[in-house]
CSV table of C-alpha atoms in Angstrom, one decimal:
chain,number,residue,atom,x,y,z
R,66,ASP,CA,-5.6,-17.6,-3.9
R,67,GLN,CA,-2.9,-14.9,-3.8
R,68,GLN,CA,-4.1,-11.8,-5.5
R,69,VAL,CA,-0.8,-9.9,-5.1
R,70,LYS,CA,2.3,-11.8,-6.0
R,71,GLN,CA,5.9,-10.9,-5.4
R,72,ASN,CA,7.8,-13.8,-7.0
R,73,SER,CA,11.3,-12.9,-5.9
R,74,PRO,CA,11.7,-13.6,-2.1
R,75,SER,CA,15.1,-11.9,-2.2
R,76,LEU,CA,17.2,-9.6,-4.5
R,77,SER,CA,20.8,-8.6,-4.1
R,78,VAL,CA,22.0,-5.4,-5.8
R,79,GLN,CA,25.3,-3.6,-5.6
R,80,GLU,CA,25.4,-0.2,-4.0
R,81,GLY,CA,25.0,2.6,-6.6
R,82,ARG,CA,23.2,0.3,-9.1
R,83,ILE,CA,19.5,0.2,-9.8
R,84,SER,CA,17.2,-2.1,-7.8
R,85,ILE,CA,14.0,-3.3,-9.5
R,86,LEU,CA,11.3,-5.0,-7.5
R,87,ASN,CA,8.4,-6.6,-9.3
R,88,CYS,CA,4.8,-7.2,-8.3
R,89,ASP,CA,2.0,-8.9,-10.2
R,90,TYR,CA,-1.7,-8.9,-9.4
R,91,THR,CA,-4.7,-10.8,-10.5
R,92,ASN,CA,-7.7,-8.7,-9.3
R,93,SER,CA,-8.7,-6.2,-12.1
R,94,MET,CA,-10.7,-4.3,-9.5
R,95,PHE,CA,-7.6,-3.0,-7.8
R,96,ASP,CA,-7.3,0.7,-8.5
R,97,TYR,CA,-4.6,1.9,-6.1
R,98,PHE,CA,-1.2,0.4,-5.5
R,99,LEU,CA,1.4,1.0,-2.7
R,100,TRP,CA,4.9,0.0,-1.8
R,101,TYR,CA,5.9,-0.4,1.8
R,102,LYS,CA,9.4,-0.9,3.3
R,103,LYS,CA,9.9,-2.9,6.4
R,104,TYR,CA,13.0,-3.2,8.7
R,105,PRO,CA,13.2,-6.1,11.1
R,106,ALA,CA,11.2,-5.6,14.3
R,107,GLU,CA,9.5,-2.5,12.9
R,108,GLY,CA,6.2,-1.9,11.3
R,109,PRO,CA,6.0,-1.3,7.5
R,110,THR,CA,6.5,2.3,6.4
R,111,PHE,CA,4.8,3.8,3.4
R,112,LEU,CA,7.2,4.5,0.5
R,113,ILE,CA,5.3,5.4,-2.7
R,114,SER,CA,1.9,4.8,-4.3
R,115,ILE,CA,0.3,5.0,-7.7
R,116,SER,CA,-3.3,5.3,-8.9
R,117,SER,CA,-4.6,3.1,-11.7
R,118,ILE,CA,-5.1,6.2,-13.8
R,119,LYS,CA,-1.4,6.8,-14.0
R,120,ASP,CA,1.5,4.6,-15.3
R,121,LYS,CA,4.3,6.2,-13.5
R,122,ASN,CA,5.0,8.0,-10.2
R,123,GLU,CA,8.3,9.3,-9.1
R,124,ASP,CA,9.6,10.5,-5.7
R,125,GLY,CA,13.3,11.2,-5.4
R,126,ARG,CA,15.2,7.9,-5.9
R,127,PHE,CA,12.0,5.9,-6.0
R,128,THR,CA,9.8,5.4,-9.1
R,129,VAL,CA,6.8,3.1,-9.4
R,130,PHE,CA,5.7,1.9,-12.9
R,131,LEU,CA,2.2,0.4,-13.5
R,132,ASN,CA,1.3,-1.7,-16.5
R,133,LYS,CA,-2.4,-2.3,-16.2
R,134,SER,CA,-2.7,-4.5,-19.3
R,135,ALA,CA,-0.1,-6.8,-17.8
R,136,LYS,CA,-1.3,-6.4,-14.3
R,137,HIS,CA,2.2,-5.7,-13.3
R,138,LEU,CA,4.0,-3.0,-11.3
R,139,SER,CA,7.5,-2.4,-10.4
R,140,LEU,CA,9.5,-0.3,-8.0
R,141,HIS,CA,12.8,1.2,-9.2
R,142,ILE,CA,15.4,2.5,-6.7
R,143,VAL,CA,18.3,4.4,-8.2
R,144,PRO,CA,20.9,4.7,-7.0
R,145,SER,CA,20.6,2.0,-4.4
R,146,GLN,CA,22.0,2.8,-1.0
R,147,PRO,CA,22.9,0.5,2.0
R,148,GLY,CA,20.0,1.9,4.0
R,149,ASP,CA,17.6,0.6,1.3
R,150,SER,CA,18.3,-3.0,2.6
R,151,ALA,CA,14.9,-4.1,3.9
R,152,VAL,CA,11.8,-6.1,3.0
R,153,TYR,CA,9.6,-4.4,0.4
R,154,PHE,CA,5.9,-5.2,0.3
R,155,CYS,CA,3.6,-4.4,-2.7
R,156,ALA,CA,0.0,-3.7,-1.7
R,157,ALA,CA,-3.2,-3.1,-3.6
R,158,ARG,CA,-6.7,-1.8,-2.8
R,159,SER,CA,-10.0,-1.7,-4.7
R,160,GLY,CA,-13.1,0.4,-4.4
R,161,GLY,CA,-11.5,3.8,-3.7
R,162,GLY,CA,-12.4,3.7,-0.1
R,163,ALA,CA,-10.6,3.1,3.2
R,164,ASP,CA,-10.7,-0.7,2.8
R,165,GLY,CA,-8.0,-3.1,3.8
R,166,LEU,CA,-5.0,-3.6,1.7
R,167,THR,CA,-4.0,-6.8,0.0
R,168,PHE,CA,-0.3,-7.4,0.4
R,169,GLY,CA,2.3,-9.5,-1.4
R,170,LYS,CA,4.7,-11.7,0.5
R,171,GLY,CA,7.5,-9.3,0.2
R,172,THR,CA,10.9,-9.1,-1.4
R,173,HIS,CA,14.0,-8.9,0.8
R,174,LEU,CA,16.4,-6.4,-0.9
R,175,ILE,CA,20.0,-6.6,0.1
R,176,ILE,CA,22.3,-3.8,-1.0
R,177,GLN,CA,25.9,-5.0,-1.2
R,178,PRO,CA,28.8,-2.5,-0.7
P,140,ASN,CA,3.1,13.7,17.6
P,141,ALA,CA,3.4,10.0,18.6
P,142,GLY,CA,2.8,7.4,15.8
P,143,VAL,CA,0.7,4.3,16.1
P,144,MET,CA,1.4,2.7,19.4
P,145,GLN,CA,1.1,-1.0,19.9
P,146,ASN,CA,1.6,-2.8,23.2
P,147,PRO,CA,2.9,-5.1,24.3
P,148,ARG,CA,5.8,-5.5,21.8
P,149,HIS,CA,6.2,-9.1,22.7
P,150,LEU,CA,3.6,-11.4,24.2
P,151,VAL,CA,4.1,-15.0,25.3
P,152,ARG,CA,1.0,-17.1,26.1
P,153,ARG,CA,0.5,-20.8,26.8
P,154,ARG,CA,-2.0,-22.7,24.7
P,155,GLY,CA,-5.5,-22.1,25.9
P,156,GLN,CA,-4.8,-18.7,27.4
P,157,GLU,CA,-6.2,-15.4,26.1
P,158,ALA,CA,-4.1,-12.8,24.3
P,159,ARG,CA,-5.0,-9.1,24.2
P,160,LEU,CA,-3.2,-6.8,21.8
P,161,ARG,CA,-3.7,-3.0,22.1
P,162,CYS,CA,-3.4,-0.3,19.5
P,163,SER,CA,-3.6,3.4,20.0
P,164,PRO,CA,-4.0,5.1,16.6
P,165,MET,CA,-2.3,8.4,15.7
P,166,LYS,CA,-3.9,11.5,17.0
P,167,GLY,CA,-6.8,12.5,14.8
P,168,HIS,CA,-7.1,9.1,13.1
P,169,SER,CA,-10.4,7.4,13.3
P,170,HIS,CA,-9.8,4.3,11.1
P,171,VAL,CA,-7.9,1.3,12.5
P,172,TYR,CA,-6.8,-1.8,10.7
P,173,TRP,CA,-5.4,-5.0,12.1
P,174,TYR,CA,-3.0,-7.2,10.0
P,175,ARG,CA,-1.3,-10.5,10.8
P,176,GLN,CA,2.0,-11.6,9.4
P,177,LEU,CA,2.8,-15.3,9.7
P,178,PRO,CA,6.4,-16.5,9.3
P,179,GLU,CA,7.6,-16.3,5.7
P,180,GLU,CA,4.3,-14.6,4.7
P,181,GLY,CA,3.1,-11.2,3.7
P,182,LEU,CA,0.7,-9.1,5.8
P,183,LYS,CA,-2.9,-10.4,5.8
P,184,PHE,CA,-5.8,-8.1,6.4
P,185,MET,CA,-7.9,-9.1,9.4
P,186,VAL,CA,-10.3,-6.3,10.3
P,187,TYR,CA,-11.1,-2.6,9.7
P,188,LEU,CA,-12.8,-0.6,12.5
P,189,GLN,CA,-13.9,2.9,13.0
P,190,LYS,CA,-14.9,4.3,16.4
P,191,GLU,CA,-17.4,1.8,18.0
P,192,ASN,CA,-18.0,0.1,14.6
P,193,ILE,CA,-16.6,-2.9,12.8
P,194,ILE,CA,-16.6,-2.0,9.1
P,195,ASP,CA,-15.0,-5.0,7.6
P,196,GLU,CA,-14.0,-8.2,9.4
P,197,SER,CA,-13.7,-10.4,6.3
P,198,GLY,CA,-10.1,-11.4,7.2
P,199,MET,CA,-10.9,-12.4,10.8
P,200,PRO,CA,-11.0,-16.1,11.7
P,201,LYS,CA,-14.6,-17.0,12.6
P,202,GLU,CA,-13.8,-18.3,16.0
P,203,ARG,CA,-11.7,-17.1,19.0
P,204,PHE,CA,-10.8,-13.8,17.4
P,205,SER,CA,-12.6,-10.5,18.1
P,206,ALA,CA,-11.8,-6.8,17.8
P,207,GLU,CA,-13.1,-3.6,19.1
P,208,PHE,CA,-12.4,0.1,18.9
P,209,PRO,CA,-14.3,1.8,21.7
P,210,LYS,CA,-15.3,5.5,21.9
P,211,GLU,CA,-12.5,6.0,24.5
P,212,GLY,CA,-9.3,4.1,24.6
P,213,PRO,CA,-7.3,1.9,22.3
P,214,SER,CA,-8.4,-0.7,19.8
P,215,ILE,CA,-8.2,-4.2,21.2
P,216,LEU,CA,-7.6,-7.4,19.2
P,217,ARG,CA,-8.5,-10.3,21.4
P,218,ILE,CA,-7.6,-14.0,20.8
P,219,GLN,CA,-9.2,-16.5,23.1
P,220,GLN,CA,-7.9,-20.0,23.7
P,221,VAL,CA,-4.7,-19.4,21.7
P,222,VAL,CA,-3.1,-22.2,19.8
P,223,ARG,CA,0.4,-22.5,18.4
P,224,GLY,CA,-0.8,-21.5,14.9
P,225,ASP,CA,-1.7,-18.0,16.3
P,226,SER,CA,2.0,-17.2,16.8
P,227,ALA,CA,2.7,-14.3,14.5
P,228,ALA,CA,3.4,-10.6,14.3
P,229,TYR,CA,0.2,-8.6,14.6
P,230,PHE,CA,0.3,-5.1,13.1
P,231,CYS,CA,-2.1,-2.3,13.6
P,232,ALA,CA,-2.4,0.7,11.2
P,233,SER,CA,-4.4,3.8,11.4
P,234,SER,CA,-5.6,6.5,9.0
P,235,GLN,CA,-7.8,9.5,8.7
P,236,ARG,CA,-8.0,9.5,4.9
P,237,SER,CA,-8.3,6.4,2.7
P,238,ASP,CA,-4.7,6.6,1.6
P,239,GLY,CA,-2.9,7.6,4.7
P,240,TYR,CA,-2.0,4.4,6.4
P,241,THR,CA,0.5,4.5,9.3
P,242,PHE,CA,1.6,1.2,10.8
P,243,GLY,CA,2.6,0.5,14.4
P,244,SER,CA,5.7,-1.5,15.3
P,245,GLY,CA,3.7,-4.7,15.9
P,246,THR,CA,3.1,-7.2,18.6
P,247,ARG,CA,4.9,-10.5,18.4
P,248,LEU,CA,2.8,-13.2,19.8
P,249,THR,CA,4.4,-16.5,20.8
P,250,VAL,CA,2.2,-19.4,21.9
P,251,VAL,CA,4.1,-22.0,23.8
């Protein structure tokens, strides 16, 4: 049973436009959500996170939106740049402690020039 | 300040052999997590350790897999009698606080 779902395996966006990556979750105990970016042959790197007490968190070109009632979060990247081409993983955690994260399968974002 | 160091980067084992994957956390980090990424899949949590203790091993297969994080030295993920289905990328992450995960570059295990 997949508790964190990223339904789009890939997404192609033109450089300069907005990239929107979506993530749905089923476990209502999740209280902290994170986005990771991964290049080939490298480990995931932390991008941005959001606590369940918020509905938006912004960091430069990256904004994460959380809709708790819909159990949905999204990552917006604007403007998209070639270096943003990577696999993006949505992850979630419950309990507020240092427990393991539950990851989605990832979305491969391709920025076209 | 070196990041999370994993070695080897690539490991090839024949079926039935043992695989040992090492992870040195970031300096000052006492929490270590192991994840596995199968082809076309996301990262799956395997085990969470603190120094000399296994905190959560709910994602570890019940047989052939074990993990340790000794007082001195790196964390070790050990897979005995490897099978083809164990071929995957194994990532280690470390943290000091609950929200400060840093991942290593991974070990790619190939079982032939």
